[in-house]
Amino acid sequence: MPREAVPRIGSVELISIPAGDILLGEEADAHRVALGAFAIGRFPVTAGQYGLFVRDTGQPPPPHWPDGRPHLLFADHPVVHVSWFDALAFCAWLTDQLGRACRLPTEAEWEMAARGPERLIYPWGNTYFDEKCNTWTAGGGFTSPVDAFPGGASPFGVMDMAGNVWEWCSSIARDYPYVPADGREDLADREAWRVLRGGSWYDTGWGVRAARRLGSPPSRSSQNTGFRIACEP
């Protein structure tokens, strides 16, 4: 199957997610959350897109970039070595570029976009397949182009939500139930650990379940952590 062309620079493709309820979490901690409509990036932010942000703003580039620019071979891979603060700065820059308020998705929005109302275990269904995502058992050994696994699309057509890179969410990493009014969506808290979703190329199939969640210090960056954007519909 031929790969689709992914926007490397400039444009960011968005997918609209309708309002609705999601049964958030896995069986032991599942609870119902009502979500308004929102839009989410079809792909994670690529190194090429992040490179434009670095060029325009003077933001320090990821430390592994030669000469402060992404290698051309990795321009369509998800950007990595970015902190939660870096992701917020990118969203602020993109807001100016698009004239449309951009932000990180909440973890509830992320899970809805990945699982759909059917509460799939993986974006494509309830059975794991190596050929549908970039994981350690799939043998990639590093990031892959964000459009490399078209068979891994979520019910809404959102891509690359299992494996490849962990993705920052806006939410503070607190215990369930998810209650957005309890302060866990407070962006002003600069110390609280934030939620990561999706697993990465370094995980097995068990590790890329759509309901799996991790917490991380917001200043941390790594070779398997990136992000995607969200915005209002």
mmCIF file of N, CA and C in Angstrom, residues 12-86:
data_model
loop_
_atom_site.group_PDB
_atom_site.id
_atom_site.type_symbol
_atom_site.label_atom_id
_atom_site.label_comp_id
_atom_site.label_asym_id
_atom_site.label_seq_id
_atom_site.Cartn_x
_atom_site.Cartn_y
_atom_site.Cartn_z
ATOM 1 N N VAL A 12 -0.626 21.928 9.055
ATOM 2 C CA VAL A 12 -0.886 20.858 10.016
ATOM 3 C C VAL A 12 -2.297 20.368 9.755
ATOM 4 N N GLU A 13 -2.427 19.101 9.405
ATOM 5 C CA GLU A 13 -3.743 18.554 9.090
ATOM 6 C C GLU A 13 -4.481 18.210 10.365
ATOM 7 N N LEU A 14 -5.727 18.661 10.461
ATOM 8 C CA LEU A 14 -6.544 18.451 11.651
ATOM 9 C C LEU A 14 -7.726 17.549 11.344
ATOM 10 N N ILE A 15 -8.125 16.765 12.326
ATOM 11 C CA ILE A 15 -9.300 15.910 12.218
ATOM 12 C C ILE A 15 -10.289 16.312 13.302
ATOM 13 N N SER A 16 -11.530 16.513 12.921
ATOM 14 C CA SER A 16 -12.566 16.920 13.867
ATOM 15 C C SER A 16 -13.111 15.706 14.610
ATOM 16 N N ILE A 17 -13.228 15.831 15.912
ATOM 17 C CA ILE A 17 -13.792 14.785 16.765
ATOM 18 C C ILE A 17 -15.089 15.332 17.355
ATOM 19 N N PRO A 18 -16.214 14.660 17.152
ATOM 20 C CA PRO A 18 -17.492 15.192 17.651
ATOM 21 C C PRO A 18 -17.614 15.085 19.162
ATOM 22 N N ALA A 19 -18.494 15.894 19.718
ATOM 23 C CA ALA A 19 -18.784 15.813 21.147
ATOM 24 C C ALA A 19 -19.386 14.450 21.485
ATOM 25 N N GLY A 20 -19.139 13.998 22.687
ATOM 26 C CA GLY A 20 -19.709 12.726 23.109
ATOM 27 C C GLY A 20 -19.099 12.262 24.413
ATOM 28 N N ASP A 21 -19.595 11.147 24.909
ATOM 29 C CA ASP A 21 -19.082 10.558 26.144
ATOM 30 C C ASP A 21 -18.041 9.501 25.816
ATOM 31 N N ILE A 22 -17.035 9.413 26.677
ATOM 32 C CA ILE A 22 -16.063 8.337 26.578
ATOM 33 C C ILE A 22 -15.983 7.642 27.926
ATOM 34 N N LEU A 23 -15.876 6.313 27.887
ATOM 35 C CA LEU A 23 -15.619 5.556 29.100
ATOM 36 C C LEU A 23 -14.102 5.478 29.221
ATOM 37 N N LEU A 24 -13.550 6.397 29.977
ATOM 38 C CA LEU A 24 -12.111 6.600 30.044
ATOM 39 C C LEU A 24 -11.447 5.540 30.916
ATOM 40 N N GLY A 25 -10.282 5.071 30.499
ATOM 41 C CA GLY A 25 -9.511 4.142 31.302
ATOM 42 C C GLY A 25 -9.758 2.692 30.930
ATOM 43 N N GLU A 26 -9.030 1.814 31.633
ATOM 44 C CA GLU A 26 -9.199 0.386 31.422
ATOM 45 C C GLU A 26 -10.240 -0.156 32.400
ATOM 46 N N GLU A 27 -10.496 -1.459 32.339
ATOM 47 C CA GLU A 27 -11.650 -2.022 33.053
ATOM 48 C C GLU A 27 -11.670 -1.664 34.533
ATOM 49 N N ALA A 28 -10.538 -1.742 35.199
ATOM 50 C CA ALA A 28 -10.517 -1.552 36.646
ATOM 51 C C ALA A 28 -10.823 -0.125 37.073
ATOM 52 N N ASP A 29 -10.525 0.837 36.205
ATOM 53 C CA ASP A 29 -10.728 2.240 36.594
ATOM 54 C C ASP A 29 -11.592 3.000 35.597
ATOM 55 N N ALA A 30 -12.366 2.296 34.790
ATOM 56 C CA ALA A 30 -13.177 2.945 33.759
ATOM 57 C C ALA A 30 -14.226 3.857 34.388
ATOM 58 N N HIS A 31 -14.387 5.037 33.787
ATOM 59 C CA HIS A 31 -15.385 5.990 34.269
ATOM 60 C C HIS A 31 -15.787 6.881 33.110
ATOM 61 N N ARG A 32 -17.003 7.368 33.151
ATOM 62 C CA ARG A 32 -17.549 8.114 32.018
ATOM 63 C C ARG A 32 -17.188 9.594 32.124
ATOM 64 N N VAL A 33 -16.739 10.150 30.990
ATOM 65 C CA VAL A 33 -16.373 11.556 30.891
ATOM 66 C C VAL A 33 -17.056 12.147 29.666
ATOM 67 N N ALA A 34 -17.703 13.294 29.829
ATOM 68 C CA ALA A 34 -18.339 13.986 28.712
ATOM 69 C C ALA A 34 -17.332 14.948 28.087
ATOM 70 N N LEU A 35 -17.212 14.885 26.771
ATOM 71 C CA LEU A 35 -16.275 15.734 26.046
ATOM 72 C C LEU A 35 -17.018 16.595 25.039
ATOM 73 N N GLY A 36 -16.590 17.844 24.920
ATOM 74 C CA GLY A 36 -17.075 18.684 23.845
ATOM 75 C C GLY A 36 -16.346 18.367 22.551
ATOM 76 N N ALA A 37 -16.825 18.902 21.455
ATOM 77 C CA ALA A 37 -16.152 18.698 20.168
ATOM 78 C C ALA A 37 -14.776 19.372 20.190
ATOM 79 N N PHE A 38 -13.844 18.788 19.473
ATOM 80 C CA PHE A 38 -12.508 19.366 19.356
ATOM 81 C C PHE A 38 -11.881 18.871 18.063
ATOM 82 N N ALA A 39 -10.742 19.417 17.722
ATOM 83 C CA ALA A 39 -9.963 18.942 16.578
ATOM 84 C C ALA A 39 -8.591 18.534 17.075
ATOM 85 N N ILE A 40 -7.994 17.556 16.408
ATOM 86 C CA ILE A 40 -6.680 17.049 16.818
ATOM 87 C C ILE A 40 -5.826 16.814 15.582
ATOM 88 N N GLY A 41 -4.517 16.951 15.741
ATOM 89 C CA GLY A 41 -3.625 16.719 14.623
ATOM 90 C C GLY A 41 -3.731 15.297 14.111
ATOM 91 N N ARG A 42 -3.828 15.145 12.803
ATOM 92 C CA ARG A 42 -3.901 13.802 12.238
ATOM 93 C C ARG A 42 -2.617 13.023 12.516
ATOM 94 N N PHE A 43 -1.511 13.737 12.544
ATOM 95 C CA PHE A 43 -0.205 13.137 12.806
ATOM 96 C C PHE A 43 0.460 13.839 13.991
ATOM 97 N N PRO A 44 1.430 13.190 14.613
ATOM 98 C CA PRO A 44 2.269 13.931 15.559
ATOM 99 C C PRO A 44 3.015 15.047 14.836
ATOM 100 N N VAL A 45 3.442 16.046 15.573
ATOM 101 C CA VAL A 45 4.256 17.119 14.996
ATOM 102 C C VAL A 45 5.574 16.524 14.529
ATOM 103 N N THR A 46 5.933 16.816 13.292
ATOM 104 C CA THR A 46 7.147 16.247 12.710
ATOM 105 C C THR A 46 8.362 17.118 13.016
ATOM 106 N N ALA A 47 9.538 16.528 12.814
ATOM 107 C CA ALA A 47 10.779 17.283 12.984
ATOM 108 C C ALA A 47 10.843 18.445 12.003
ATOM 109 N N GLY A 48 10.340 18.231 10.789
ATOM 110 C CA GLY A 48 10.335 19.316 9.804
ATOM 111 C C GLY A 48 9.474 20.483 10.244
ATOM 112 N N GLN A 49 8.304 20.194 10.781
ATOM 113 C CA GLN A 49 7.429 21.256 11.276
ATOM 114 C C GLN A 49 8.050 21.968 12.467
ATOM 115 N N TYR A 50 8.638 21.199 13.358
ATOM 116 C CA TYR A 50 9.265 21.796 14.535
ATOM 117 C C TYR A 50 10.475 22.645 14.125
ATOM 118 N N GLY A 51 11.136 22.249 13.059
ATOM 119 C CA GLY A 51 12.267 23.035 12.568
ATOM 120 C C GLY A 51 11.873 24.438 12.149
ATOM 121 N N LEU A 52 10.687 24.597 11.575
ATOM 122 C CA LEU A 52 10.202 25.935 11.222
ATOM 123 C C LEU A 52 10.012 26.782 12.463
ATOM 124 N N PHE A 53 9.466 26.177 13.489
ATOM 125 C CA PHE A 53 9.275 26.864 14.763
ATOM 126 C C PHE A 53 10.617 27.327 15.335
ATOM 127 N N VAL A 54 11.597 26.453 15.336
ATOM 128 C CA VAL A 54 12.929 26.807 15.837
ATOM 129 C C VAL A 54 13.518 27.958 15.019
ATOM 130 N N ARG A 55 13.385 27.879 13.716
ATOM 131 C CA ARG A 55 13.925 28.929 12.837
ATOM 132 C C ARG A 55 13.264 30.274 13.098
ATOM 133 N N ASP A 56 11.953 30.259 13.282
ATOM 134 C CA ASP A 56 11.213 31.517 13.409
ATOM 135 C C ASP A 56 11.325 32.154 14.791
ATOM 136 N N THR A 57 11.540 31.336 15.815
ATOM 137 C CA THR A 57 11.477 31.851 17.182
ATOM 138 C C THR A 57 12.816 31.905 17.899
ATOM 139 N N GLY A 58 13.800 31.197 17.403
ATOM 140 C CA GLY A 58 15.064 31.116 18.110
ATOM 141 C C GLY A 58 15.034 30.155 19.286
ATOM 142 N N GLN A 59 13.955 29.385 19.385
ATOM 143 C CA GLN A 59 13.875 28.359 20.433
ATOM 144 C C GLN A 59 15.053 27.389 20.291
ATOM 145 N N PRO A 60 15.684 26.979 21.379
ATOM 146 C CA PRO A 60 16.769 25.998 21.263
ATOM 147 C C PRO A 60 16.284 24.729 20.571
ATOM 148 N N PRO A 61 17.032 24.224 19.611
ATOM 149 C CA PRO A 61 16.614 23.009 18.905
ATOM 150 C C PRO A 61 16.831 21.776 19.771
ATOM 151 N N PRO A 62 16.211 20.667 19.433
ATOM 152 C CA PRO A 62 16.533 19.416 20.109
ATOM 153 C C PRO A 62 18.038 19.157 20.049
ATOM 154 N N PRO A 63 18.625 18.618 21.110
ATOM 155 C CA PRO A 63 20.080 18.554 21.210
ATOM 156 C C PRO A 63 20.765 17.665 20.186
ATOM 157 N N HIS A 64 20.027 16.747 19.568
ATOM 158 C CA HIS A 64 20.658 15.819 18.633
ATOM 159 C C HIS A 64 20.643 16.323 17.190
ATOM 160 N N TRP A 65 20.082 17.513 16.937
ATOM 161 C CA TRP A 65 20.023 18.014 15.568
ATOM 162 C C TRP A 65 21.386 18.556 15.127
ATOM 163 N N PRO A 66 21.905 18.117 13.994
ATOM 164 C CA PRO A 66 23.168 18.676 13.502
ATOM 165 C C PRO A 66 22.964 20.113 13.028
ATOM 166 N N ASP A 67 23.827 21.011 13.460
ATOM 167 C CA ASP A 67 23.745 22.425 13.064
ATOM 168 C C ASP A 67 22.414 23.061 13.449
ATOM 169 N N GLY A 68 21.722 22.500 14.443
ATOM 170 C CA GLY A 68 20.482 23.087 14.919
ATOM 171 C C GLY A 68 19.301 22.900 13.991
ATOM 172 N N ARG A 69 19.433 21.994 13.023
ATOM 173 C CA ARG A 69 18.340 21.734 12.084
ATOM 174 C C ARG A 69 18.085 20.236 11.999
ATOM 175 N N PRO A 70 16.834 19.846 11.698
ATOM 176 C CA PRO A 70 16.556 18.414 11.590
ATOM 177 C C PRO A 70 17.218 17.827 10.355
ATOM 178 N N HIS A 71 17.709 16.607 10.491
ATOM 179 C CA HIS A 71 18.266 15.916 9.338
ATOM 180 C C HIS A 71 17.155 15.652 8.326
ATOM 181 N N LEU A 72 17.441 15.839 7.055
ATOM 182 C CA LEU A 72 16.404 15.681 6.024
ATOM 183 C C LEU A 72 15.793 14.276 6.024
ATOM 184 N N LEU A 73 16.588 13.282 6.392
ATOM 185 C CA LEU A 73 16.064 11.919 6.403
ATOM 186 C C LEU A 73 15.004 11.713 7.476
ATOM 187 N N PHE A 74 14.979 12.614 8.465
ATOM 188 C CA PHE A 74 14.041 12.466 9.575
ATOM 189 C C PHE A 74 13.002 13.582 9.615
ATOM 190 N N ALA A 75 12.874 14.336 8.538
ATOM 191 C CA ALA A 75 11.948 15.467 8.536
ATOM 192 C C ALA A 75 10.501 15.039 8.719
ATOM 193 N N ASP A 76 10.153 13.829 8.255
ATOM 194 C CA ASP A 76 8.771 13.368 8.401
ATOM 195 C C ASP A 76 8.610 12.378 9.556
ATOM 196 N N HIS A 77 9.624 12.283 10.423
ATOM 197 C CA HIS A 77 9.501 11.543 11.663
ATOM 198 C C HIS A 77 8.955 12.481 12.739
ATOM 199 N N PRO A 78 8.359 11.955 13.790
ATOM 200 C CA PRO A 78 7.934 12.847 14.870
ATOM 201 C C PRO A 78 9.137 13.502 15.526
ATOM 202 N N VAL A 79 8.989 14.756 15.891
ATOM 203 C CA VAL A 79 10.050 15.422 16.628
ATOM 204 C C VAL A 79 10.188 14.737 17.990
ATOM 205 N N VAL A 80 11.430 14.593 18.460
ATOM 206 C CA VAL A 80 11.695 14.008 19.766
ATOM 207 C C VAL A 80 12.650 14.913 20.536
ATOM 208 N N HIS A 81 12.949 14.524 21.765
ATOM 209 C CA HIS A 81 13.766 15.349 22.660
ATOM 210 C C HIS A 81 13.121 16.717 22.871
ATOM 211 N N VAL A 82 11.804 16.703 23.096
ATOM 212 C CA VAL A 82 11.080 17.938 23.394
ATOM 213 C C VAL A 82 10.372 17.785 24.738
ATOM 214 N N SER A 83 10.461 18.796 25.561
ATOM 215 C CA SER A 83 9.794 18.801 26.854
ATOM 216 C C SER A 83 8.339 19.245 26.699
ATOM 217 N N TRP A 84 7.593 19.136 27.785
ATOM 218 C CA TRP A 84 6.221 19.648 27.800
ATOM 219 C C TRP A 84 6.226 21.148 27.553
ATOM 220 N N PHE A 85 7.200 21.852 28.110
ATOM 221 C CA PHE A 85 7.306 23.295 27.895
ATOM 222 C C PHE A 85 7.605 23.617 26.429
ATOM 223 N N ASP A 86 8.451 22.820 25.796
ATOM 224 C CA ASP A 86 8.728 23.003 24.370
ATOM 225 C C ASP A 86 7.446 22.833 23.555
#
